[in-house]
Amino acid sequence: MERFPLLPRNLKVIYAAAFLRSLGVGMTGVILAVYLARLGMSATWIGAIVASGLAGSAALMAGVSFYAERLGRRRSLAIMGGLTVLGGAGFALTTNTAGLVALAFLGMVNGMGTDRGPLFALEQALLPEMVPDERRTVAISWHSLVLDGGHAVGALAAGLPALVSRAMGLDLLASYRLAFGLYSLANLAACLFYFLLESAEGTLPGRATDISQQSRAAVYKLAALSSIDSLGGGLLVDSLIAYWFFRRFGISESGLGLIFFIGHLLNSISYLVAVLLARRIGLVNTMVFTHIPSSLFLVVVPLAPSAPLALALFFAREALAEMDVPTRQSYILAVVKPGERTFASGVTNLTRNISRAATPTLAGFLMQHLALATPFYLGGGIKILYDFLFFAAFRHLKPPEEKEASAGAEKSNGRRGDARGL
């Protein structure tokens, strides 16, 4: 991937905060459902707690979409970071089911294993203001790579509860609560970094009515389609996939940690490939033509008769599944004006979070009452439908750098044609 000659200070701060936050997200994505199962909760209740955390993210995302510019971006980042600290501390201190549901909502406790919440959205809305257009996709891809690097390391930490329990003679559940305490500390460190941001305020769009009609139409269409993708994504959060491997093949927490570590490393490598692909075939084509095969791999994971084959299919999926993330965010932020970027990022991520929050409870119910593998089939099918709809809707709407490249190619072809005419 292309390197920056000199990273702007704010870019370094955002990347550092994102990495620290993603350590906790990667860990909870693996251990959350397994921990709740060890507390004796049913799959339905596990899904409900995961959904509550995603619902909290959706609620905060609404605030980001419409008020972050007026409240101030740095202040918004710090407030939301503080809430994640409270959520982790609460999980470390209580095992009450109702309390965990409430804390998951308040602290946006993330069972996805990947960070796609309001902090992610606001950080990515800031990035294009720090770099020129031709580096926008690179900056966003590096942000995603930093996040997944943290997710990978955090996933390895999923083995800590069992390790600490054996080494220190602690009760296993007490070791899990200690892990949530570490999650809280990682979020606190990330939160402190936001205070180092220099003038993180950009052009203020104010209210949604200040957004141009053309941008509003594009954003709402993107948001509607994104909600379909996230309905499928909510059925396939990391914590429930980890729960499936735990139940189906009896894989331990340390084994699950290694699995998701490898998965997130593959995600990280895919961002490097996504930048190169986007330059050659465009952002929309990169999103769609990598996302469809990743969903097909996921659909066939439950059909595998053995753990090694299931893992091979899962890793093939992970190598492709996240290539649409930086390209989609770059595309969304490219087709609107600079002063509309927080609104665009916030609204599209808001609908994704609302939809994502709606389905983990359903996934848990289906796993408990229908078949353990049902979310794989249903979620994968929904995601493939989204890809076809997205391609049909946006294949002709190009970001600025692709328009310039097309115009340059047309001029070059025109000059060659004139030369032949002479």
PDB file of N, CA and C in Angstrom, residues 205-245:
ATOM      1  N   PRO A 205     -21.805  21.582   8.736  1.00  0.00           N
ATOM      2  CA  PRO A 205     -23.006  21.536   7.944  1.00  0.00           C
ATOM      3  C   PRO A 205     -24.227  21.957   8.724  1.00  0.00           C
ATOM      4  N   GLY A 206     -24.136  21.972  10.063  1.00  0.00           N
ATOM      5  CA  GLY A 206     -25.287  22.392  10.870  1.00  0.00           C
ATOM      6  C   GLY A 206     -26.380  21.365  10.854  1.00  0.00           C
ATOM      7  N   ARG A 207     -27.502  21.683  10.200  1.00  0.00           N
ATOM      8  CA  ARG A 207     -28.664  20.801  10.204  1.00  0.00           C
ATOM      9  C   ARG A 207     -28.689  19.978   8.926  1.00  0.00           C
ATOM     10  N   ALA A 208     -29.532  18.914   8.952  1.00  0.00           N
ATOM     11  CA  ALA A 208     -29.668  18.089   7.750  1.00  0.00           C
ATOM     12  C   ALA A 208     -30.228  18.890   6.586  1.00  0.00           C
ATOM     13  N   THR A 209     -30.984  19.986   6.878  1.00  0.00           N
ATOM     14  CA  THR A 209     -31.559  20.801   5.815  1.00  0.00           C
ATOM     15  C   THR A 209     -30.492  21.566   5.042  1.00  0.00           C
ATOM     16  N   ASP A 210     -29.267  21.670   5.578  1.00  0.00           N
ATOM     17  CA  ASP A 210     -28.174  22.354   4.884  1.00  0.00           C
ATOM     18  C   ASP A 210     -27.506  21.456   3.846  1.00  0.00           C
ATOM     19  N   ILE A 211     -27.852  20.186   3.834  1.00  0.00           N
ATOM     20  CA  ILE A 211     -27.255  19.239   2.895  1.00  0.00           C
ATOM     21  C   ILE A 211     -27.914  19.414   1.532  1.00  0.00           C
ATOM     22  N   SER A 212     -27.124  19.412   0.465  1.00  0.00           N
ATOM     23  CA  SER A 212     -27.675  19.598  -0.874  1.00  0.00           C
ATOM     24  C   SER A 212     -28.634  18.462  -1.232  1.00  0.00           C
ATOM     25  N   GLN A 213     -29.585  18.777  -2.102  1.00  0.00           N
ATOM     26  CA  GLN A 213     -30.588  17.788  -2.505  1.00  0.00           C
ATOM     27  C   GLN A 213     -29.938  16.576  -3.165  1.00  0.00           C
ATOM     28  N   GLN A 214     -28.936  16.827  -3.998  1.00  0.00           N
ATOM     29  CA  GLN A 214     -28.254  15.725  -4.686  1.00  0.00           C
ATOM     30  C   GLN A 214     -27.541  14.811  -3.693  1.00  0.00           C
ATOM     31  N   SER A 215     -26.845  15.417  -2.735  1.00  0.00           N
ATOM     32  CA  SER A 215     -26.140  14.612  -1.733  1.00  0.00           C
ATOM     33  C   SER A 215     -27.119  13.861  -0.848  1.00  0.00           C
ATOM     34  N   ARG A 216     -28.212  14.533  -0.479  1.00  0.00           N
ATOM     35  CA  ARG A 216     -29.192  13.894   0.388  1.00  0.00           C
ATOM     36  C   ARG A 216     -29.781  12.661  -0.288  1.00  0.00           C
ATOM     37  N   ALA A 217     -30.091  12.769  -1.588  1.00  0.00           N
ATOM     38  CA  ALA A 217     -30.658  11.627  -2.313  1.00  0.00           C
ATOM     39  C   ALA A 217     -29.676  10.462  -2.349  1.00  0.00           C
ATOM     40  N   ALA A 218     -28.399  10.768  -2.625  1.00  0.00           N
ATOM     41  CA  ALA A 218     -27.388   9.705  -2.678  1.00  0.00           C
ATOM     42  C   ALA A 218     -27.186   9.062  -1.313  1.00  0.00           C
ATOM     43  N   VAL A 219     -27.129   9.896  -0.259  1.00  0.00           N
ATOM     44  CA  VAL A 219     -26.897   9.378   1.095  1.00  0.00           C
ATOM     45  C   VAL A 219     -28.051   8.493   1.541  1.00  0.00           C
ATOM     46  N   TYR A 220     -29.288   8.925   1.293  1.00  0.00           N
ATOM     47  CA  TYR A 220     -30.436   8.135   1.737  1.00  0.00           C
ATOM     48  C   TYR A 220     -30.536   6.819   0.972  1.00  0.00           C
ATOM     49  N   LYS A 221     -30.175   6.835  -0.307  1.00  0.00           N
ATOM     50  CA  LYS A 221     -30.178   5.587  -1.077  1.00  0.00           C
ATOM     51  C   LYS A 221     -29.090   4.646  -0.563  1.00  0.00           C
ATOM     52  N   LEU A 222     -27.900   5.203  -0.310  1.00  0.00           N
ATOM     53  CA  LEU A 222     -26.818   4.402   0.268  1.00  0.00           C
ATOM     54  C   LEU A 222     -27.213   3.834   1.622  1.00  0.00           C
ATOM     55  N   ALA A 223     -27.878   4.664   2.430  1.00  0.00           N
ATOM     56  CA  ALA A 223     -28.279   4.231   3.769  1.00  0.00           C
ATOM     57  C   ALA A 223     -29.298   3.100   3.702  1.00  0.00           C
ATOM     58  N   ALA A 224     -30.259   3.223   2.781  1.00  0.00           N
ATOM     59  CA  ALA A 224     -31.290   2.188   2.656  1.00  0.00           C
ATOM     60  C   ALA A 224     -30.674   0.848   2.251  1.00  0.00           C
ATOM     61  N   LEU A 225     -29.760   0.883   1.287  1.00  0.00           N
ATOM     62  CA  LEU A 225     -29.118  -0.359   0.858  1.00  0.00           C
ATOM     63  C   LEU A 225     -28.194  -0.917   1.935  1.00  0.00           C
ATOM     64  N   SER A 226     -27.497  -0.020   2.633  1.00  0.00           N
ATOM     65  CA  SER A 226     -26.608  -0.469   3.709  1.00  0.00           C
ATOM     66  C   SER A 226     -27.374  -1.188   4.805  1.00  0.00           C
ATOM     67  N   SER A 227     -28.612  -0.757   5.038  1.00  0.00           N
ATOM     68  CA  SER A 227     -29.414  -1.402   6.083  1.00  0.00           C
ATOM     69  C   SER A 227     -29.710  -2.857   5.731  1.00  0.00           C
ATOM     70  N   ILE A 228     -29.848  -3.149   4.428  1.00  0.00           N
ATOM     71  CA  ILE A 228     -30.082  -4.534   4.003  1.00  0.00           C
ATOM     72  C   ILE A 228     -28.845  -5.383   4.302  1.00  0.00           C
ATOM     73  N   ASP A 229     -27.678  -4.863   3.937  1.00  0.00           N
ATOM     74  CA  ASP A 229     -26.427  -5.580   4.208  1.00  0.00           C
ATOM     75  C   ASP A 229     -26.277  -5.872   5.694  1.00  0.00           C
ATOM     76  N   SER A 230     -26.635  -4.892   6.520  1.00  0.00           N
ATOM     77  CA  SER A 230     -26.432  -5.054   7.959  1.00  0.00           C
ATOM     78  C   SER A 230     -27.463  -5.961   8.614  1.00  0.00           C
ATOM     79  N   LEU A 231     -28.619  -6.138   7.989  1.00  0.00           N
ATOM     80  CA  LEU A 231     -29.542  -7.162   8.488  1.00  0.00           C
ATOM     81  C   LEU A 231     -28.860  -8.525   8.439  1.00  0.00           C
ATOM     82  N   GLY A 232     -28.168  -8.782   7.327  1.00  0.00           N
ATOM     83  CA  GLY A 232     -27.404 -10.024   7.232  1.00  0.00           C
ATOM     84  C   GLY A 232     -26.226 -10.044   8.176  1.00  0.00           C
ATOM     85  N   GLY A 233     -25.547  -8.888   8.318  1.00  0.00           N
ATOM     86  CA  GLY A 233     -24.390  -8.815   9.203  1.00  0.00           C
ATOM     87  C   GLY A 233     -24.734  -9.048  10.656  1.00  0.00           C
ATOM     88  N   GLY A 234     -25.918  -8.601  11.081  1.00  0.00           N
ATOM     89  CA  GLY A 234     -26.337  -8.804  12.463  1.00  0.00           C
ATOM     90  C   GLY A 234     -26.570 -10.266  12.806  1.00  0.00           C
ATOM     91  N   LEU A 235     -26.851 -11.071  11.790  1.00  0.00           N
ATOM     92  CA  LEU A 235     -27.007 -12.513  12.004  1.00  0.00           C
ATOM     93  C   LEU A 235     -25.655 -13.218  12.120  1.00  0.00           C
ATOM     94  N   LEU A 236     -24.582 -12.503  11.740  1.00  0.00           N
ATOM     95  CA  LEU A 236     -23.269 -13.142  11.584  1.00  0.00           C
ATOM     96  C   LEU A 236     -22.174 -12.429  12.369  1.00  0.00           C
ATOM     97  N   VAL A 237     -22.518 -11.847  13.515  1.00  0.00           N
ATOM     98  CA  VAL A 237     -21.500 -11.177  14.327  1.00  0.00           C
ATOM     99  C   VAL A 237     -20.504 -12.214  14.851  1.00  0.00           C
ATOM    100  N   ASP A 238     -19.284 -11.771  15.108  1.00  0.00           N
ATOM    101  CA  ASP A 238     -18.215 -12.694  15.508  1.00  0.00           C
ATOM    102  C   ASP A 238     -18.569 -13.510  16.744  1.00  0.00           C
ATOM    103  N   SER A 239     -19.241 -12.870  17.706  1.00  0.00           N
ATOM    104  CA  SER A 239     -19.537 -13.581  18.952  1.00  0.00           C
ATOM    105  C   SER A 239     -20.439 -14.784  18.700  1.00  0.00           C
ATOM    106  N   LEU A 240     -21.390 -14.658  17.756  1.00  0.00           N
ATOM    107  CA  LEU A 240     -22.281 -15.781  17.455  1.00  0.00           C
ATOM    108  C   LEU A 240     -21.592 -16.816  16.565  1.00  0.00           C
ATOM    109  N   ILE A 241     -20.704 -16.373  15.683  1.00  0.00           N
ATOM    110  CA  ILE A 241     -19.914 -17.334  14.903  1.00  0.00           C
ATOM    111  C   ILE A 241     -18.993 -18.123  15.835  1.00  0.00           C
ATOM    112  N   ALA A 242     -18.379 -17.422  16.805  1.00  0.00           N
ATOM    113  CA  ALA A 242     -17.539 -18.103  17.798  1.00  0.00           C
ATOM    114  C   ALA A 242     -18.368 -19.103  18.601  1.00  0.00           C
ATOM    115  N   TYR A 243     -19.588 -18.703  18.943  1.00  0.00           N
ATOM    116  CA  TYR A 243     -20.496 -19.592  19.677  1.00  0.00           C
ATOM    117  C   TYR A 243     -20.796 -20.834  18.839  1.00  0.00           C
ATOM    118  N   TRP A 244     -20.976 -20.663  17.513  1.00  0.00           N
ATOM    119  CA  TRP A 244     -21.248 -21.799  16.628  1.00  0.00           C
ATOM    120  C   TRP A 244     -20.060 -22.768  16.633  1.00  0.00           C
ATOM    121  N   PHE A 245     -18.840 -22.254  16.476  1.00  0.00           N
ATOM    122  CA  PHE A 245     -17.653 -23.121  16.509  1.00  0.00           C
ATOM    123  C   PHE A 245     -17.507 -23.801  17.876  1.00  0.00           C
TER     124      PHE A 245
END
